[in-house]
Coordinates of C-alpha atoms (C1' of nucleotides) in Angstrom, one line a residue:
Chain Y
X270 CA -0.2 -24.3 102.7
X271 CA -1.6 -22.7 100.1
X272 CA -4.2 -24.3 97.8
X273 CA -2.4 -23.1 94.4
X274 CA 0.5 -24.3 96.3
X275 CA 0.1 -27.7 96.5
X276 CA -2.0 -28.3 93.3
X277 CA 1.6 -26.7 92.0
X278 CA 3.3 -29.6 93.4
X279 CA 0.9 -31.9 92.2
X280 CA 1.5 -30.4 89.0
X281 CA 5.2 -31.1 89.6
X282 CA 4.6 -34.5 90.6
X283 CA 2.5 -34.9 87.5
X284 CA 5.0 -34.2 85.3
X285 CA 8.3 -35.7 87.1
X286 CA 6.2 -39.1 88.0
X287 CA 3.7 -39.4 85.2
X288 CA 1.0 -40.2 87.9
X289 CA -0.2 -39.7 91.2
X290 CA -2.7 -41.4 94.0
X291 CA -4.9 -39.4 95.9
X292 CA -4.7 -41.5 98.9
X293 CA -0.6 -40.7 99.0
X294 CA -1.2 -37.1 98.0
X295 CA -4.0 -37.0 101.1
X296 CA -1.1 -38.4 103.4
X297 CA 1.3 -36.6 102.4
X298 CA -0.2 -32.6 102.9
X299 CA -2.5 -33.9 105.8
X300 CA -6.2 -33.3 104.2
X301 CA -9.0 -35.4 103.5
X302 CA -9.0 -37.9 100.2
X303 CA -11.9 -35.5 99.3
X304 CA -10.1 -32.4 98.9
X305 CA -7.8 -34.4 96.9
X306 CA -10.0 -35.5 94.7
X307 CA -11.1 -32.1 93.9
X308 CA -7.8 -30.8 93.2
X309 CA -7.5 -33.6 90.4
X310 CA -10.8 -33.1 88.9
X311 CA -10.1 -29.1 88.4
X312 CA -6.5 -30.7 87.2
X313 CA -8.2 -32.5 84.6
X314 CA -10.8 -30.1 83.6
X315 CA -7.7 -27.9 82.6
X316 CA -6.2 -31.0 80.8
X317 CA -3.2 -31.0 83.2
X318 CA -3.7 -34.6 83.8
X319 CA -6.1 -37.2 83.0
X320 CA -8.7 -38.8 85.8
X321 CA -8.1 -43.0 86.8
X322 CA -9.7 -44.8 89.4
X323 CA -7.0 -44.3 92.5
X324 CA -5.4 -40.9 91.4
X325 CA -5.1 -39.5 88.0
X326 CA -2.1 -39.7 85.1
X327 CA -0.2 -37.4 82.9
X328 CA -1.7 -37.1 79.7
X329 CA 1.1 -37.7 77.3
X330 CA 3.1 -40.8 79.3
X331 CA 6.4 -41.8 76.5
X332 CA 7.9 -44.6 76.5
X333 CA 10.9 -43.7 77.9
X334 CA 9.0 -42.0 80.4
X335 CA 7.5 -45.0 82.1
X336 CA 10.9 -46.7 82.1
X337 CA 12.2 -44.0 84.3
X338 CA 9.4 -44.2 86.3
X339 CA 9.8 -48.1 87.2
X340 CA 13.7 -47.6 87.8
X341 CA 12.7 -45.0 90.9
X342 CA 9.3 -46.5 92.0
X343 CA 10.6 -49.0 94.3
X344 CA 12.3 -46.0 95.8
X345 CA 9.1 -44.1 96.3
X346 CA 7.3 -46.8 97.5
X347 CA 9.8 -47.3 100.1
X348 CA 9.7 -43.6 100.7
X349 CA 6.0 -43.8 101.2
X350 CA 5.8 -46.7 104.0
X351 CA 8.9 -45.0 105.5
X352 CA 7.7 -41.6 106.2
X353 CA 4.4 -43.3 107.8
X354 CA 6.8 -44.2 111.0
X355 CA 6.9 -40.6 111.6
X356 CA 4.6 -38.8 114.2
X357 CA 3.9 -35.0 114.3
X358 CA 6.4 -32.7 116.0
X359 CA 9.3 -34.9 115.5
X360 CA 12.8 -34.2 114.7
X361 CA 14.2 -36.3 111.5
X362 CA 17.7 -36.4 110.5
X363 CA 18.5 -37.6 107.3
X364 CA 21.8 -39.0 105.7
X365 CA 22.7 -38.4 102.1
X366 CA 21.8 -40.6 99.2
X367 CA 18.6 -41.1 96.7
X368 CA 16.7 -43.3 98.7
X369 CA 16.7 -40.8 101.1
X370 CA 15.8 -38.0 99.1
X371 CA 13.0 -39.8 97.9
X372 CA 12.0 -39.8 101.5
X373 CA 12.6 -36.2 101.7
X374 CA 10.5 -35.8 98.8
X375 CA 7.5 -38.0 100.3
X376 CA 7.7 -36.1 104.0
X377 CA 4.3 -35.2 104.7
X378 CA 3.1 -31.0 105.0
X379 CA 1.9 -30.1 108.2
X380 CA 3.2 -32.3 111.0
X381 CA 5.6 -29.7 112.6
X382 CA 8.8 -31.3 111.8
X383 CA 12.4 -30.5 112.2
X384 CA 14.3 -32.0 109.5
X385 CA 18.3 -31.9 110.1
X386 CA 20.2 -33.1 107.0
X387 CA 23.9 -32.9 105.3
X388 CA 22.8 -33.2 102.5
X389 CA 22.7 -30.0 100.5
X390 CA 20.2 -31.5 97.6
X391 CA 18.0 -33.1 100.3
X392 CA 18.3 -29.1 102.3
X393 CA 17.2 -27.6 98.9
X394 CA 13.9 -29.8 98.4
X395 CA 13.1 -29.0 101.9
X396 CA 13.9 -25.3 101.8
X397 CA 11.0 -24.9 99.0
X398 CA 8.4 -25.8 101.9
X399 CA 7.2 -23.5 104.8
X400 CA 5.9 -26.0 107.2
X401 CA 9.4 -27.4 109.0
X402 CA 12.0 -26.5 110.4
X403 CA 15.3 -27.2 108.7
X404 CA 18.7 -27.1 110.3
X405 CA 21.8 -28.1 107.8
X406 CA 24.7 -29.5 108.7
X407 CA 27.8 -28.0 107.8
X408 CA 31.0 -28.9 106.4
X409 CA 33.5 -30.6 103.6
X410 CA 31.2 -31.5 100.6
X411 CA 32.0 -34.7 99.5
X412 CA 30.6 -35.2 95.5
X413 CA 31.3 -39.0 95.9
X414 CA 28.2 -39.5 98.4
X415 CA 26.5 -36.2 97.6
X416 CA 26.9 -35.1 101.2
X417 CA 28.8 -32.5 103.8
X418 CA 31.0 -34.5 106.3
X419 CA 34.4 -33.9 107.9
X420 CA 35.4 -32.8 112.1
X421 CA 32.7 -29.9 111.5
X422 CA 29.8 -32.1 110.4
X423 CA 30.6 -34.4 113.0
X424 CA 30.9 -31.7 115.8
X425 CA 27.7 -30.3 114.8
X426 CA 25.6 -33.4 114.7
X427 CA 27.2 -33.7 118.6
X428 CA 25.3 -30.9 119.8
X429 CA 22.1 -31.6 118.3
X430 CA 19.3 -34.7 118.8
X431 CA 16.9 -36.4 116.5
X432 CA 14.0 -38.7 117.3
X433 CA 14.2 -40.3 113.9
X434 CA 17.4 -41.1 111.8
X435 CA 17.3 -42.4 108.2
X436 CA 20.3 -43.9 107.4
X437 CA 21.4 -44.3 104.0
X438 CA 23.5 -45.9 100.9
X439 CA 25.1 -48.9 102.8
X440 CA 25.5 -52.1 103.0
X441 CA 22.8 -53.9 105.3
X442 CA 23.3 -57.8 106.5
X443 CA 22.2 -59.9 109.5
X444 CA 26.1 -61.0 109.9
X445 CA 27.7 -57.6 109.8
X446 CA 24.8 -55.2 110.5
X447 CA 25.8 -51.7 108.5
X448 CA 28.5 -50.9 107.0
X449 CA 29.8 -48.0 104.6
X450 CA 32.7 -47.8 102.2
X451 CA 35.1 -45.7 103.6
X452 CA 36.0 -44.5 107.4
X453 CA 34.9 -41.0 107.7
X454 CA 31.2 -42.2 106.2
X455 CA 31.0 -44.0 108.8
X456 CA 32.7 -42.1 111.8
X457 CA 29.9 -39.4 110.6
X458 CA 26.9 -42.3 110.3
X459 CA 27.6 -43.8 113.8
X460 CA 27.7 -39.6 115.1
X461 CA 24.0 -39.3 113.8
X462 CA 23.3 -42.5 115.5
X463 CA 24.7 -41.7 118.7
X464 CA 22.2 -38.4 118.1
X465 CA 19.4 -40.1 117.6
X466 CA 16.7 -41.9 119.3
X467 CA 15.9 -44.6 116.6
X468 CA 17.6 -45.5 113.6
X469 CA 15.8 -46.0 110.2
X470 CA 17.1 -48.0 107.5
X471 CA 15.4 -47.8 103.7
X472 CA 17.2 -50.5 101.8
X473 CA 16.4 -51.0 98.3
X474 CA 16.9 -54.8 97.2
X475 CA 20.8 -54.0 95.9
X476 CA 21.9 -53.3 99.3
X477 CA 20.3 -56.1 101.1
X478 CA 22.5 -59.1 102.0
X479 CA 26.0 -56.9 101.3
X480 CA 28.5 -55.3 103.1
X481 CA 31.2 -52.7 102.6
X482 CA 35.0 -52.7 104.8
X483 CA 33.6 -50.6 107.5
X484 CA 31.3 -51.4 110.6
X485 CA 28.7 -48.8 111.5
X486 CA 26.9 -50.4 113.5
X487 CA 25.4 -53.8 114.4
X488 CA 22.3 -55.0 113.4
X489 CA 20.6 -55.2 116.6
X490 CA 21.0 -51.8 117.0
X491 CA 18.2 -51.1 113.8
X492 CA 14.8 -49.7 115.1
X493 CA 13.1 -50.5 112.0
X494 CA 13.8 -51.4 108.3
X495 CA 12.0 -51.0 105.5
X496 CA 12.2 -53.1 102.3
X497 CA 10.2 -54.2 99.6
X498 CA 8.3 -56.9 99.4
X499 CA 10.2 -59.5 98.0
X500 CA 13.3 -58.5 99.3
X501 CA 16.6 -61.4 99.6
X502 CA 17.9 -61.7 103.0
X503 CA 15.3 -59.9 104.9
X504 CA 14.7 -63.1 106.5
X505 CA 18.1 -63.8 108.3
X506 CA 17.6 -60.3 109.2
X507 CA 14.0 -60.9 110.8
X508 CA 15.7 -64.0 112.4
X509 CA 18.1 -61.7 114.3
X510 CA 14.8 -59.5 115.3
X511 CA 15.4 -56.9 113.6
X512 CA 11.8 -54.8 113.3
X513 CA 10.7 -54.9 109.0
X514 CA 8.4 -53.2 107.5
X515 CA 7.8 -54.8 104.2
X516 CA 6.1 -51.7 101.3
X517 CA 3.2 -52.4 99.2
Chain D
X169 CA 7.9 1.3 108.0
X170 CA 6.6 3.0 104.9
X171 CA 4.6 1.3 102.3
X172 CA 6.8 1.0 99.7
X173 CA 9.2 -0.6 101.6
X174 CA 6.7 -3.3 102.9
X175 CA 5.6 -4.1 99.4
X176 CA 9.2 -4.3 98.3
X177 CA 9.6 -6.8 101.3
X178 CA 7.0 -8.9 99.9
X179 CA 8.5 -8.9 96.3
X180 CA 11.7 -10.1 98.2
X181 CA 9.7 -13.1 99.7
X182 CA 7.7 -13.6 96.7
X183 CA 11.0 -14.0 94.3
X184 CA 12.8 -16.1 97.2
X185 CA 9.9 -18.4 98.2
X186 CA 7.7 -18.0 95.7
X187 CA 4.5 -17.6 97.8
X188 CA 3.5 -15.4 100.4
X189 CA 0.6 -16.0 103.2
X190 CA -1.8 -12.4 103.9
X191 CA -1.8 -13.9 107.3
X192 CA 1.5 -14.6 107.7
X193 CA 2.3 -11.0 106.4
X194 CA -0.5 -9.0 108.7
X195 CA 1.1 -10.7 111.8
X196 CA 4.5 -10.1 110.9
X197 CA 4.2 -6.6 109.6
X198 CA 1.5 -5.9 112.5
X199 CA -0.7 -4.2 110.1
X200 CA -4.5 -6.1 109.2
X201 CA -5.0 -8.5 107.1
X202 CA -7.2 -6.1 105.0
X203 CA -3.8 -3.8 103.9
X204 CA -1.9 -6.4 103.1
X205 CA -4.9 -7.9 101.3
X206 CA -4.8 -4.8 99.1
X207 CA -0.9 -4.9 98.7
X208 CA -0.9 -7.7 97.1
X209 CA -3.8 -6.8 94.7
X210 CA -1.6 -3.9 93.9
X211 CA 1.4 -6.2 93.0
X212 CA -1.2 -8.3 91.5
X213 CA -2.8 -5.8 89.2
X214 CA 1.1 -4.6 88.3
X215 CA 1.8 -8.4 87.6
X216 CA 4.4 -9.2 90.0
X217 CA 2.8 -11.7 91.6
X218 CA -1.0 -13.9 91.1
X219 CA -3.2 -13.6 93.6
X220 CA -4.7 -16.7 95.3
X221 CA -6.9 -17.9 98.2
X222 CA -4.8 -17.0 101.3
X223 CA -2.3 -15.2 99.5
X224 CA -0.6 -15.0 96.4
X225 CA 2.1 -16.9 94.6
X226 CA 4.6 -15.9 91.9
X227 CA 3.2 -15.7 88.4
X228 CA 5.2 -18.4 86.8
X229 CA 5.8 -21.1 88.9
X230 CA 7.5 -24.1 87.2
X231 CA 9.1 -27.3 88.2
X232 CA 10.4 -27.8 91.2
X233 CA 13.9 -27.8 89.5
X234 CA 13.4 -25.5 87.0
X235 CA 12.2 -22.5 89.4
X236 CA 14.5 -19.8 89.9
X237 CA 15.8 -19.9 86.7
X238 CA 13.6 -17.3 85.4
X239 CA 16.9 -15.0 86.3
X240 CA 16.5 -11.4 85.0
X241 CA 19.4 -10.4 82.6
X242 CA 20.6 -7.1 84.8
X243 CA 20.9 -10.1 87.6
X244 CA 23.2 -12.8 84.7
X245 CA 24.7 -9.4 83.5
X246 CA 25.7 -8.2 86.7
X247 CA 27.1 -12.2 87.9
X248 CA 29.1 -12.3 84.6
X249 CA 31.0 -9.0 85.5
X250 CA 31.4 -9.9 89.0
X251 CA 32.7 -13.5 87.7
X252 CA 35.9 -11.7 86.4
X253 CA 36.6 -10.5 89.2
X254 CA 38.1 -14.1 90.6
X255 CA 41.3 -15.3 90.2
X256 CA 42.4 -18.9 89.9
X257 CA 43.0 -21.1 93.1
X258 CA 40.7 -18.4 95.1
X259 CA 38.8 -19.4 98.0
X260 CA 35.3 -17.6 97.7
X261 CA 32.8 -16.8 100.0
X262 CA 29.2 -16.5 98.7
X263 CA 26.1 -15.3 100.6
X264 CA 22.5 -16.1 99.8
X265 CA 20.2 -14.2 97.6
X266 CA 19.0 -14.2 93.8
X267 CA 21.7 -12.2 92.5
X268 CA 24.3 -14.4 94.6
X269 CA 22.7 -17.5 92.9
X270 CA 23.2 -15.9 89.6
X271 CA 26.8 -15.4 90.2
X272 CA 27.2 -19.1 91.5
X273 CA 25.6 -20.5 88.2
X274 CA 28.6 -18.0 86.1
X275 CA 31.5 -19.1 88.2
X276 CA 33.9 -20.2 85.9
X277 CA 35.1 -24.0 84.9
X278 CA 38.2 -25.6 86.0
X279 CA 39.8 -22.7 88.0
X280 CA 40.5 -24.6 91.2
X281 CA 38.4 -22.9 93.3
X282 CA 37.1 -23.5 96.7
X283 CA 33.8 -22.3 97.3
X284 CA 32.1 -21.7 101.0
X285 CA 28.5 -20.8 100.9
X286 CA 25.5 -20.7 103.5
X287 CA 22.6 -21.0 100.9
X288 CA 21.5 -24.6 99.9
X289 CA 20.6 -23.7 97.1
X290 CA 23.9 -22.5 95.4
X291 CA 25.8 -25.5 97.3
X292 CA 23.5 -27.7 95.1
X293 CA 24.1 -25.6 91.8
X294 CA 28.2 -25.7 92.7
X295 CA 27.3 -29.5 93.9
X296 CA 26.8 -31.1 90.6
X297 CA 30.2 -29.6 89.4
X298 CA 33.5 -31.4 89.9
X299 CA 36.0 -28.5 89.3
X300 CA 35.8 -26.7 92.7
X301 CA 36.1 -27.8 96.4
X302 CA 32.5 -26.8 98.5
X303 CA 32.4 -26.4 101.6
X304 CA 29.0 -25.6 103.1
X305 CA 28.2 -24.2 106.2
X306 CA 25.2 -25.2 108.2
X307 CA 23.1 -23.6 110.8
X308 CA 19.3 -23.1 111.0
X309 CA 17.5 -22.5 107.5
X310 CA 15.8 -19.1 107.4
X311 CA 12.8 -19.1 104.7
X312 CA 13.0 -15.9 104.3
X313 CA 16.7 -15.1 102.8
X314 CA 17.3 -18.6 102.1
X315 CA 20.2 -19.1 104.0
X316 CA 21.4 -20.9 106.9
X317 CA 22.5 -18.4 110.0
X318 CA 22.2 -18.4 113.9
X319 CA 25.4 -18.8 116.1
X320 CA 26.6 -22.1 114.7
X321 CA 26.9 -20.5 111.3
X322 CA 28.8 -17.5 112.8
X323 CA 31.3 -20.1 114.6
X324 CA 32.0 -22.0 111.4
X325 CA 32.8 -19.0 109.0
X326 CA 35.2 -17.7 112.1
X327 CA 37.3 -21.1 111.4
X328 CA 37.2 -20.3 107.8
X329 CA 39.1 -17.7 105.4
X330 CA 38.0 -16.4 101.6
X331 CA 39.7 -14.6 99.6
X332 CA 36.9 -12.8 98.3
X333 CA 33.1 -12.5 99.9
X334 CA 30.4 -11.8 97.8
X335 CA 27.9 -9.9 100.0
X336 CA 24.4 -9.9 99.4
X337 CA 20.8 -9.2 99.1
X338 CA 21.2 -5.9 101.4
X339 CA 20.2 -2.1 100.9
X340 CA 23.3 0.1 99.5
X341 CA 24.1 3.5 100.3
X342 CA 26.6 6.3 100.5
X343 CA 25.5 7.6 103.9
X344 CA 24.8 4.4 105.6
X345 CA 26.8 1.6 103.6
X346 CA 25.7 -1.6 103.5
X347 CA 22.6 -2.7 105.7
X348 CA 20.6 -5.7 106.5
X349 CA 16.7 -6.4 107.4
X350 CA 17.5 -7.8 110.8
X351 CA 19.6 -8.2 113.6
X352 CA 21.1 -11.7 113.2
X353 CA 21.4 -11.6 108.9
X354 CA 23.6 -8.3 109.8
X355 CA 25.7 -10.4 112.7
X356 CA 26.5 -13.0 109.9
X357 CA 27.5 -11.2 107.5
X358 CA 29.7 -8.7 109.6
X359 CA 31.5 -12.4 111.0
X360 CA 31.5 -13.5 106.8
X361 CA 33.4 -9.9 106.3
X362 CA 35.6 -10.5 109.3
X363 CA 36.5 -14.0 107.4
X364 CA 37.3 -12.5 104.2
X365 CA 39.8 -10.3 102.5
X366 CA 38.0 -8.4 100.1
X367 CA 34.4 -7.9 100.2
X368 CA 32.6 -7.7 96.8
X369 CA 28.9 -6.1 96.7
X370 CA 27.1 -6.9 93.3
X371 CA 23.8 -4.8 93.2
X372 CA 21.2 -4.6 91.4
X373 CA 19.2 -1.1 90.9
X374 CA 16.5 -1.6 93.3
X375 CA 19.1 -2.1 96.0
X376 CA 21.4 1.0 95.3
X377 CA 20.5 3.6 97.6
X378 CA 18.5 2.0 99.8
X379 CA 18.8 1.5 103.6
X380 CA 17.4 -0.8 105.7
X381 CA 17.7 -1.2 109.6
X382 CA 20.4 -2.7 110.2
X383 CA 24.4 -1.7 110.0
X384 CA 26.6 -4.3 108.2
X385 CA 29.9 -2.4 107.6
X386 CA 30.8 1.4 105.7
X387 CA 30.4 1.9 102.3
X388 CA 34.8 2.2 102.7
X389 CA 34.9 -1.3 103.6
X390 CA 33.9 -2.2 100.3
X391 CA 36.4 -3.3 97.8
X392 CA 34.6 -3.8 94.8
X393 CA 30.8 -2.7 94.2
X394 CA 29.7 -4.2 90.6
X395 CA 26.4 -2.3 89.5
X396 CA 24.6 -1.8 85.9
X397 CA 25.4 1.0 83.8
X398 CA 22.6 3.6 84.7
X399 CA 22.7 2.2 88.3
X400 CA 21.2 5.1 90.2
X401 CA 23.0 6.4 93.2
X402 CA 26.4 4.8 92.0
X403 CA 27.7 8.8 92.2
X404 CA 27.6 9.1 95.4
X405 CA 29.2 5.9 96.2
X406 CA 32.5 6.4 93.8
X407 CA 32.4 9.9 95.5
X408 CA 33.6 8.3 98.3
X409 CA 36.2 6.4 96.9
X410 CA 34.1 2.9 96.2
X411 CA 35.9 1.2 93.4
X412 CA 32.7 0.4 91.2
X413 CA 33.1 -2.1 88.2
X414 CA 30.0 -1.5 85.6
X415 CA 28.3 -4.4 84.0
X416 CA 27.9 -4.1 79.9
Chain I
dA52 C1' -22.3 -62.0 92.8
dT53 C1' -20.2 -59.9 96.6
dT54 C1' -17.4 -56.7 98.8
dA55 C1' -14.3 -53.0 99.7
dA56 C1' -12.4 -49.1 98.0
dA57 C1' -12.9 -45.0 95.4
dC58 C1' -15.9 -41.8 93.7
dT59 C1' -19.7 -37.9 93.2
dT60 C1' -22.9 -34.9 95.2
dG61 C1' -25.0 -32.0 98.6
dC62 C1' -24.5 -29.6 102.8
dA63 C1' -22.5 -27.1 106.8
dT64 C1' -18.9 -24.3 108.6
dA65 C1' -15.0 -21.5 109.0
dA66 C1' -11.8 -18.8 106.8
dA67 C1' -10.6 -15.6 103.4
dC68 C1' -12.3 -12.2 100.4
dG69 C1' -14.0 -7.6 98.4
dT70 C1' -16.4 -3.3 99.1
dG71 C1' -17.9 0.7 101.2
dC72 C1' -17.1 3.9 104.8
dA73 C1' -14.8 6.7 108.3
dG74 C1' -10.8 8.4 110.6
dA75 C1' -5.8 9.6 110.6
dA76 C1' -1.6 11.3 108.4
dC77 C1' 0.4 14.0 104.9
dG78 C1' 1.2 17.4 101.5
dT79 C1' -0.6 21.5 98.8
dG80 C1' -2.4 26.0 97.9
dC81 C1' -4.6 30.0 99.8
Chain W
dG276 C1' -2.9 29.0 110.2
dC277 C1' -6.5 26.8 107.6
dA278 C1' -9.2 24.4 104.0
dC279 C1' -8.8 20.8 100.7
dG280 C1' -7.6 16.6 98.4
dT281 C1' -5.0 12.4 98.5
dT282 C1' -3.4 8.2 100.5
dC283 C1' -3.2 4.8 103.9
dT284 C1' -5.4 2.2 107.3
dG285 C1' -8.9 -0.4 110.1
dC286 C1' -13.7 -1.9 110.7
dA287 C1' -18.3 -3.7 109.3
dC288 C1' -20.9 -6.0 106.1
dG289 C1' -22.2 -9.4 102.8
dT290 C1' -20.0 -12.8 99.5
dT291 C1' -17.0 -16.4 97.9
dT292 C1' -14.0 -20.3 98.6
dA293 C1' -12.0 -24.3 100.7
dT294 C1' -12.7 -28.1 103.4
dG295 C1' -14.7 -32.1 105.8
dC296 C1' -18.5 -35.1 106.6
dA297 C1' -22.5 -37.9 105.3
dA298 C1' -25.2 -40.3 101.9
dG299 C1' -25.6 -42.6 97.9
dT300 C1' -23.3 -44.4 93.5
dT301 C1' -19.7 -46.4 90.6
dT302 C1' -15.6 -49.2 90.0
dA303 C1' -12.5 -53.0 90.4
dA304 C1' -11.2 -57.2 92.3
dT305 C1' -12.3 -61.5 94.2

DNA sequence: ATTAAACTTGCATAAACGTGCAGAACGTGC
DNA sequence: GCACGTTCTGCACGTTTATGCAAGTTTAAT
């Protein structure tokens, strides 16, 4: 990757998220804190952001601005600590939904990947990037959950394989394991599972402890889940063994 | 390959990705690093493109988001002619490209359309929309067109039908029709034309009269061909019975 | 006050760079 | 055909840039 490149998407980052950590930005394109920190200070000797212990901040941060910022930051940092259970050279598929997108956002450069997705906004984000491979899965756009699905999306997932699968926008609960809201959501979720190695499940606080009318699958059969810190429920999950990984 | 055509190859991937690696070019091109070196200081000093350590990137790079908008007006002139073009209730077919994008960004509101594209990028633009059906079709993502192709793409448009096909991002001539850059981009389109009944070619200047390796289908398999009003070459074409539509 | 993390600075190395030069390909005029 | 100039290309040389590491300093939190 280019060096312009990424101090471009810092830039971006700058902008959309008001600040940044040069420890996550070190992570994320797979070079040393130093070089980081580097990119930041010729950042702020142009006045594109502003130098803080730990990263460095947008100069002109509104009001409204920060609010925005707090609404998607438990996303991110869920993001964060769930693109560190990836290893280099893996193949990812990811489901549809924000939470995931944020992970697509927070996929680190130059670890070989192969990202599989259906969803088209998640594909776009992606596409931008020359260091993975990215396969998209075809089919029936559905503007509900913001993702293809349908015999073809199903058919195609059948002939591929992931190591990693993030699954996405459900319902999560120790007593009913996942579930989604309507049957072809989850006919095409439990197809990615049966693809996939492992399955990953990023649950913001709002879908912890809930459950929509149909079963995706149990939740024994959850590699790892990711929550916040202070999550409600996580502990009847824990009780059932489920693997957590609690963020920040 | 002659020079010109190498440099326009490199505008190409320069307008589509937005960043080009000398390396990456020298390999591919099998030419040294040093020629390509001084190509892009050509494009450089002509101000297509800025140069930077291990390459060069396009010259203004915004927001993630905001990036190919920078649309040039022969491109939104040319989309809002070939716009007219549709009829209500049609099924439509859409390739990848800049120009196609343009035209997916014009198509208009509330016509009941159903729209089948193989570019992530204009199912994303169409995705936000809640007037037309999408229907995307996946495959593997190629960087360099920015579309999704390879043999699953071919077997899903063969299970499809569009009234009309908008063809893109291909040279345009008399002689040879319409061509492609490689082997498999040609293949895909040829199964999008076997899909479709009318095949529509909007093209811009730099395209008209232009060749490249690869045979798509005849310049009489073309059913409309939208171009600008001093398009170059257009002579020819209506010579041979091409029904051409002039934008403005 | 103590400690760990983040930071700056200097240095070493490898990659990318620009320049000058020479040979090859091509067109032009004699 | 032949001399000439132009353009494109690759190679060799010295220069610049990006990056990581080590050493020492500053910052923030306990």
């Amino acid at each position: 990757m280019l060096t312009a490149q990424r101090q471009q998407l810092i830039k971006d980052e700058l902008s959309s998220q008001g600040r940044v950590y040069a420890r996550d930005l070190a992570q994320r394109f797979g070079l040393s804190e130093d070089t980081l920190r580097r990119d930041l200070r010729k950042l702020a000797a142009a006045g594109i952001c502003q130098r803080v212990y730990g990263g460095a901040v947008a100069p002109d941060a509104g009001p409204l601005h920060q609010r925005h910022q707090h609404l998607s930051d438990e996303k991110q940092r869920l993001a964060a600590a769930a693109v560190q259970l990836i290893t280099p050279g893996q193949t990812i598929l990811i489901d549809a939904g924000s939470t995931n997108t944020a992970i697509a956002r927070a996929l680190p450069a130059d670890m070989d990947l192969t990202l599989i997705t259906n969803a088209p906004d998640i594909a776009t984000i992606v596409a931008g990037r020359g260091d993975m491979r990215l396969i998209v899965l075809g089919g029936v756009f559905d503007p509900q959950t913001g993702a293809c699905m349908g015999p073809t999306t199903r058919a195609e997932v059948a002939s591929l394989r992931a190591d990693l699968f993030f699954l996405g926008s459900c319902g999560v609960s120790a007593a009913q394991g996942v579930t989604a809201f309507d049957a072809e959501t989850a006919a095409l979720k439990q197809a990615m599972h049966a693809a996939s190695d492992q399955v990953v499940i990023v649950a913001t606080s709002d879908k912890l402890g809930t459950a929509a009318p149909f079963r995706v699958l149990p939740a024994a059969d959850i590699a790892t889940l990711v929550i916040g810190e202070d999550a409600p429920g996580a502990a009847a999950l824990a009780a059932l063994g489920v693997p957590c990984v609690t963020a920040l």
